[in-house]
Short mmCIF file of C-alpha atoms in Angstrom, two decimals:
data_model
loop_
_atom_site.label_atom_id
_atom_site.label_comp_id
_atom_site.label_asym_id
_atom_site.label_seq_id
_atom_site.Cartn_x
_atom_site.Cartn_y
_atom_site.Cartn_z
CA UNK A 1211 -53.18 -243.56 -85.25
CA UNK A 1212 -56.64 -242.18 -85.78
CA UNK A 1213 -57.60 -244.61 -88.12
CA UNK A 1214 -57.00 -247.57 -85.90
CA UNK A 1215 -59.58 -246.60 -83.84
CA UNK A 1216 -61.41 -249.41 -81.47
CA UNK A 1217 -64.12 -247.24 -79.91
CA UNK A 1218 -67.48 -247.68 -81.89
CA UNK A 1219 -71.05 -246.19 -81.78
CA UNK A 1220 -73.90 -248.42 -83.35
CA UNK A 1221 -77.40 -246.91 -83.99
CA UNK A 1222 -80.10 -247.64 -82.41
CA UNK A 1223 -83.58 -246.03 -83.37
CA UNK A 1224 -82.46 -242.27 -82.95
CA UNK A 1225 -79.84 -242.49 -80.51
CA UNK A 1226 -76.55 -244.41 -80.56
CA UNK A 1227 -74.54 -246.56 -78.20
CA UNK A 1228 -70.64 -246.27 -77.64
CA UNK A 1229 -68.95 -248.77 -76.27
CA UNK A 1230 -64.68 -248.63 -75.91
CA UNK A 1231 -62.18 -247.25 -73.94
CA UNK A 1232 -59.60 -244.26 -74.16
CA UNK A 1233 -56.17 -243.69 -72.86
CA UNK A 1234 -53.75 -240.92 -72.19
CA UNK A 1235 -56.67 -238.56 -72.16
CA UNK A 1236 -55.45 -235.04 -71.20
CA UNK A 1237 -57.59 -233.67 -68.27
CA UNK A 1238 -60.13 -236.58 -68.69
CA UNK A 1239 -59.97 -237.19 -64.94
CA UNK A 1240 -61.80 -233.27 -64.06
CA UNK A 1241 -63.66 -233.19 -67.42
CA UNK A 1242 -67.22 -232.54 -67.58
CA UNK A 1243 -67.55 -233.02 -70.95
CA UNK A 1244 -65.41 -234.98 -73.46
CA UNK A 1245 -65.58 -235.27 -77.67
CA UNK A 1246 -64.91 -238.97 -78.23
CA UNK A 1247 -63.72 -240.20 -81.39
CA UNK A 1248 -65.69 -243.51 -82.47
CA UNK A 1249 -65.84 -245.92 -85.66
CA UNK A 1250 -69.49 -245.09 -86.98
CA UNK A 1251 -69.08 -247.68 -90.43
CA UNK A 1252 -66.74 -250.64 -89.79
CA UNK A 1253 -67.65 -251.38 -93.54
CA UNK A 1254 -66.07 -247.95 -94.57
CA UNK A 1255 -63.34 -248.68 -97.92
CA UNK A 1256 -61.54 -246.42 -96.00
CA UNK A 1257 -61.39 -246.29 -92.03
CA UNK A 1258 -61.13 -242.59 -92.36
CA UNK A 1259 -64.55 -242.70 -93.91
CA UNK A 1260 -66.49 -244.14 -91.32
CA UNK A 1261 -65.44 -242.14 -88.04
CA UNK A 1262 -67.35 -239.56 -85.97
CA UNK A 1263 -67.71 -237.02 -83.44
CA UNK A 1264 -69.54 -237.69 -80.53
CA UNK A 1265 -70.33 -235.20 -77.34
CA UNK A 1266 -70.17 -237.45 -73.90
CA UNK A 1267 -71.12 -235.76 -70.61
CA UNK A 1268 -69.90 -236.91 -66.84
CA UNK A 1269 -72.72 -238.75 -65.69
CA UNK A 1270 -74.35 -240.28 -68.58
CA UNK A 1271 -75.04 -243.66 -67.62
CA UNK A 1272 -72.27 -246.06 -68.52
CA UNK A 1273 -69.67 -243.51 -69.03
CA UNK A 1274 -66.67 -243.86 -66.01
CA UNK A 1275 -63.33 -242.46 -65.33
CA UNK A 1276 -60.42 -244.42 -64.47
CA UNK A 1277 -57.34 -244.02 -62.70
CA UNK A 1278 -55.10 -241.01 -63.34
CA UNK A 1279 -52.17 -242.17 -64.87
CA UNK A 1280 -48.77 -241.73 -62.99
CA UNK A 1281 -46.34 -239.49 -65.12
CA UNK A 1282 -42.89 -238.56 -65.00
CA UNK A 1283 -43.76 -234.80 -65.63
CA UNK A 1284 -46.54 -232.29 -66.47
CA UNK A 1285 -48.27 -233.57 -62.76
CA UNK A 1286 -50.53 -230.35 -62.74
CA UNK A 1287 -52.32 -231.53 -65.70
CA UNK A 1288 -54.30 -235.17 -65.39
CA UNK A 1289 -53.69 -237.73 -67.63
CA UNK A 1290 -56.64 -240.88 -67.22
CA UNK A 1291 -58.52 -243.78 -68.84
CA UNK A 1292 -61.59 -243.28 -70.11
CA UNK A 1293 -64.36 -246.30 -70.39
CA UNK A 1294 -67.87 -246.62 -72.18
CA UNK A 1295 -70.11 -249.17 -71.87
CA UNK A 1296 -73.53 -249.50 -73.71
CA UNK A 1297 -73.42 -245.65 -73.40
CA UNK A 1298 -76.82 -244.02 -74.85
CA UNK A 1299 -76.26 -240.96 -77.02
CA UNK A 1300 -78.76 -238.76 -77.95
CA UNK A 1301 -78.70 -237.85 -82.20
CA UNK A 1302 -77.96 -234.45 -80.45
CA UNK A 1303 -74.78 -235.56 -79.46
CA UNK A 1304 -72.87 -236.18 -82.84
CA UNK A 1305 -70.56 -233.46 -83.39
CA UNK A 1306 -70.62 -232.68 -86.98
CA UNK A 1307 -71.72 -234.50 -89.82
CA UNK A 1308 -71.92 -238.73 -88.87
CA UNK A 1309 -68.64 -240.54 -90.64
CA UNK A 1310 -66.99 -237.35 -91.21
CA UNK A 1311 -64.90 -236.53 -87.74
CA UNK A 1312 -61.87 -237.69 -89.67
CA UNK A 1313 -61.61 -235.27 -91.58
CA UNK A 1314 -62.70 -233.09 -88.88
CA UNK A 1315 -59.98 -233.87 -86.97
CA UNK A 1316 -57.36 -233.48 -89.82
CA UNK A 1317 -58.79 -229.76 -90.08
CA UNK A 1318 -57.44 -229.00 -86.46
CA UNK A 1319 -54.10 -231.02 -86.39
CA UNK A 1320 -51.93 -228.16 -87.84
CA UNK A 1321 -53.22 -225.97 -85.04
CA UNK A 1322 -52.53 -228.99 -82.44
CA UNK A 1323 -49.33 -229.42 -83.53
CA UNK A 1324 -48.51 -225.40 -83.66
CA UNK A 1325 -49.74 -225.49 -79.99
CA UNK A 1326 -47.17 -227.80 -79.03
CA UNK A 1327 -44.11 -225.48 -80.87
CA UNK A 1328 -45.63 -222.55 -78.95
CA UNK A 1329 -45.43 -224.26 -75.66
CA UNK A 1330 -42.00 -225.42 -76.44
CA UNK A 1331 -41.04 -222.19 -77.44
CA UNK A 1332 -42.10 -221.10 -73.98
CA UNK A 1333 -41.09 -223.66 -72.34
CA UNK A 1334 -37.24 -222.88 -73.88
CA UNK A 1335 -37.16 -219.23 -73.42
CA UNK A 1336 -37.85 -219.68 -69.76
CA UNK A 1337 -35.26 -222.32 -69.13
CA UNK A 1338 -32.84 -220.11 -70.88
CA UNK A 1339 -34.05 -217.19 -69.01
CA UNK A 1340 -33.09 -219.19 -65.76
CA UNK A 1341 -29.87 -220.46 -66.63
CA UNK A 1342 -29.33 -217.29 -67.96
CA UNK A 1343 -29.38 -215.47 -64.09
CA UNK A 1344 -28.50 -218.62 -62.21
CA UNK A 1345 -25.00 -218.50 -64.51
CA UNK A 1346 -24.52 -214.31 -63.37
CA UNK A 1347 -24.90 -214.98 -60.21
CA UNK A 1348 -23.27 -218.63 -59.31
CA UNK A 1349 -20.05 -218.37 -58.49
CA UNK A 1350 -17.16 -220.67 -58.58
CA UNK A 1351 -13.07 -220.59 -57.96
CA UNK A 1352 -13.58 -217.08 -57.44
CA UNK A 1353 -15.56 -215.79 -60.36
CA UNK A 1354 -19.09 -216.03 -61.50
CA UNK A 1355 -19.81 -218.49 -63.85
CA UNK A 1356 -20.83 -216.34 -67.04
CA UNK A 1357 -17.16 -214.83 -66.76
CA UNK A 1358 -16.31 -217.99 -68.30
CA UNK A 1359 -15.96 -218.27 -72.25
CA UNK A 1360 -16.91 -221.62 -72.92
CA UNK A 1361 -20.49 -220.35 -70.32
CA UNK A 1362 -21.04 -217.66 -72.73
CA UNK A 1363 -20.62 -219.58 -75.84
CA UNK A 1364 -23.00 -221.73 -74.45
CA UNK A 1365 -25.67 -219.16 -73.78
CA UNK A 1366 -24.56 -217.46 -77.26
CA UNK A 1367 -26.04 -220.56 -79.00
CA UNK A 1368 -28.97 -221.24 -76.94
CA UNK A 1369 -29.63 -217.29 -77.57
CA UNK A 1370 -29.42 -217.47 -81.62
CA UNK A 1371 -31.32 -220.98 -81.42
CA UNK A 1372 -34.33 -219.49 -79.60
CA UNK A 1373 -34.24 -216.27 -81.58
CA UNK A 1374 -34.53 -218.30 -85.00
CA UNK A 1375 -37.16 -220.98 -83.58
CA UNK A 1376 -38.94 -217.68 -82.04
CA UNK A 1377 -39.06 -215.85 -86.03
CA UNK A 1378 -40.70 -219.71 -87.01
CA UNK A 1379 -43.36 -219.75 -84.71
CA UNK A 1380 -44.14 -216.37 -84.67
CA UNK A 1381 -44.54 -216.51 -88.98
CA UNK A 1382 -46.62 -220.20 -88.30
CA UNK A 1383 -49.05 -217.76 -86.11
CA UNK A 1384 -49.17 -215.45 -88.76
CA UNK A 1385 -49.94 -218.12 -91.40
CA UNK A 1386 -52.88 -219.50 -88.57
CA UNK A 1387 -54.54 -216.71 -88.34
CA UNK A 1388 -54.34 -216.11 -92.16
CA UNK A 1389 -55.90 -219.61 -93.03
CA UNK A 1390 -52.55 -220.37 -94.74
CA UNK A 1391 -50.71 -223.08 -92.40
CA UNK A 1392 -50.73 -226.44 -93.37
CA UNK A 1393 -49.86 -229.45 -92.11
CA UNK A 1394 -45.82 -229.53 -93.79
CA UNK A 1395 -45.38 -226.24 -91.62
CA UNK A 1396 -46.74 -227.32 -88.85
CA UNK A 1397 -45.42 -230.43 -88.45
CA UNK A 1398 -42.18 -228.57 -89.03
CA UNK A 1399 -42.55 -226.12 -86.24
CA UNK A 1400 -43.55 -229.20 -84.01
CA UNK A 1401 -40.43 -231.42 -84.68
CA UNK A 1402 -38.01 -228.35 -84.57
CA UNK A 1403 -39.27 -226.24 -81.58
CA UNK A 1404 -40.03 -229.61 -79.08
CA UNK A 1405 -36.52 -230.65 -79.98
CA UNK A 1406 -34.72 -227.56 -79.12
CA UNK A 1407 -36.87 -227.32 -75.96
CA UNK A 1408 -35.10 -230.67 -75.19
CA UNK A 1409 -31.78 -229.33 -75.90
CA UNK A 1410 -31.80 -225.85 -74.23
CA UNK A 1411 -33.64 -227.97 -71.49
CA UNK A 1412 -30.46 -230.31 -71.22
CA UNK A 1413 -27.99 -227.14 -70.93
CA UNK A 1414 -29.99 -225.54 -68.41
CA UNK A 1415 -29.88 -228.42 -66.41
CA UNK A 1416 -26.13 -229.04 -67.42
CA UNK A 1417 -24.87 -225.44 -65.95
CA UNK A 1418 -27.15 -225.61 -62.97
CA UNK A 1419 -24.81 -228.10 -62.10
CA UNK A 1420 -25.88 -230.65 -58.97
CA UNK A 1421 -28.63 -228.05 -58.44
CA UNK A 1422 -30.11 -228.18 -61.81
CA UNK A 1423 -31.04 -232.00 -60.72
CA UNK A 1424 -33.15 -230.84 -58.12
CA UNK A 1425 -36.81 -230.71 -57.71
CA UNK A 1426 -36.64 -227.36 -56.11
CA UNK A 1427 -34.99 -225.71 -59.37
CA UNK A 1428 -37.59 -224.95 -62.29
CA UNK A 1429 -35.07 -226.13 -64.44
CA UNK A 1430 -35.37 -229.73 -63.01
CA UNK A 1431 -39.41 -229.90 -63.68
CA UNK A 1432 -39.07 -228.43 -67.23
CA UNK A 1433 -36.16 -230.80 -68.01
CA UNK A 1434 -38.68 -233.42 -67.46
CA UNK A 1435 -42.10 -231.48 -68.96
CA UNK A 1436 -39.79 -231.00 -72.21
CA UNK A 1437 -39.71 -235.06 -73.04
CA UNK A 1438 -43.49 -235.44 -73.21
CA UNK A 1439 -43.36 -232.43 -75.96
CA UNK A 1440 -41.56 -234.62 -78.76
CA UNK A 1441 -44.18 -237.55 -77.83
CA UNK A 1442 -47.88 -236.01 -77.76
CA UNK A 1443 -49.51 -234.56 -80.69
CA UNK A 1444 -47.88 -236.78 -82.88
CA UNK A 1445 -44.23 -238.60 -82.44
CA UNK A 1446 -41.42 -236.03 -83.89
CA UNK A 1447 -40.77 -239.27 -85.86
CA UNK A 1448 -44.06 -239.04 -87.17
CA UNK A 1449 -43.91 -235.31 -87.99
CA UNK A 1450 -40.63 -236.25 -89.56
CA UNK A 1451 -42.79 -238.94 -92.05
CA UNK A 1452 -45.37 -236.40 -93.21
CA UNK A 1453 -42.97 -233.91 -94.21
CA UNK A 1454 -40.67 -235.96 -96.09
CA UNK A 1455 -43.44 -237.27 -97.51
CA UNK A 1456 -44.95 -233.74 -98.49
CA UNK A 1457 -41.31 -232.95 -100.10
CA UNK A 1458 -41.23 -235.87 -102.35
CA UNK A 1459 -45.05 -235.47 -103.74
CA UNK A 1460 -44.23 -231.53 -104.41
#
């Protein structure tokens, strides 16, 4: 919600002082520099109106790190709190033009939220790609298991789902890098794509069998890395709002 924003930078003189806090903050723990999203005008009409852009180095004086959180996947990657107190800016730190990082930020959410589909599309094809071998070469009462119809139906569907989810992403990259892709495709691409990650996720787990359950199995840590992708950038319910909402004004 970035219009419910908490964190706030007053002036003072030619500099300005942010005070708040931030949370789920994706490699905030190693980061040497971080672009923190502050309230600017609490007297805005509009909240989006009065929110900017400002550039916060490690070290600066009233700027700490907290804990990194503990999650249930993605452990490579740190997730931490971030705190300011009575932290001094320099006017050289505001990114951008002062009350306008809302709109700012608006510019790069279809990119975000593209991102996240390419990731799950990667994320998918992989999985499949595992279950895919592990299913040729497990065997069980005396054949493997891909000699089995309702295995190859299985992988028949996953197949066609990441071929069509594939020819989406790959036209949403297309659109990108054309200027054309706005924020009904890409919150498209980011509700579809995550949830089929989740799904093709599930049935790579589900004929792995007792293995597919264990750490040791890359199906195991990207059963778990696929439930964040439906969360982050935006709750699919979310993406599910603005497109609805995009169908009905059109």
């Amino acid at each position: 919600d970035l219009q419910g924003i908490k964190t706030n930078a007053k002036r003072d003189g030619d500099d300005w002082i942010l005070n708040g806090s931030k949370v789920f903050i994706t490699n905030g723990y190693l980061a040497d520099v971080v672009i923190v999203v502050a309230v600017t005008d609490p007297t805005a009409k509009s909240p989006a109106h009065g929110i900017s852009l400002f550039i916060v180095e490690a070290g600066m004086p009233g700027f700490s790190k907290g804990r990194k959180l503990k999650k249930m996947g993605f452990k490579a990657q740190d997730t931490a709190e971030l705190f300011f107190e009575d932290v001094r800016l320099p006017a050289t730190q505001l990114l951008g033009t002062v009350n306008k990082g809302f709109y700012m930020l608006m510019n790069e959410l279809p990119q975000e939220r593209l991102l996240i589909a390419s990731l799950s599309q990667a994320g998918a094809e992989f999985v499949f790609e595992e279950t895919r071998q592990y299913v040729k070469a497990r065997k069980a009462f005396g054949h493997t298991l891909s000699s089995l119809q309702t295995i190859q139906h299985r992988l028949a569907e996953m197949k066609t789902d990441l071929c069509v989810s594939r020819a989406f992403v790959d036209q949403c990259l297309e659109m990108l890098n054309e200027g054309r892709l706005d924020s009904e495709t890409a919150s498209m691409a980011k509700y579809w794509v995550s949830d089929l990650f989740n799904k093709i996720a599930y049935q790579g787990v589900q004929l792995h069998g007792g293995w597919g359950y264990m750490w040791e199995f890359p199906v195991c840590k990207a059963y778990v890395d696929a439930r964040l992708q439906p969360i982050y950038g935006g709750a699919n319910e979310i993406m599910k709002e603005l497109i609805a909402r995009s169908v009905l004004k059109s």
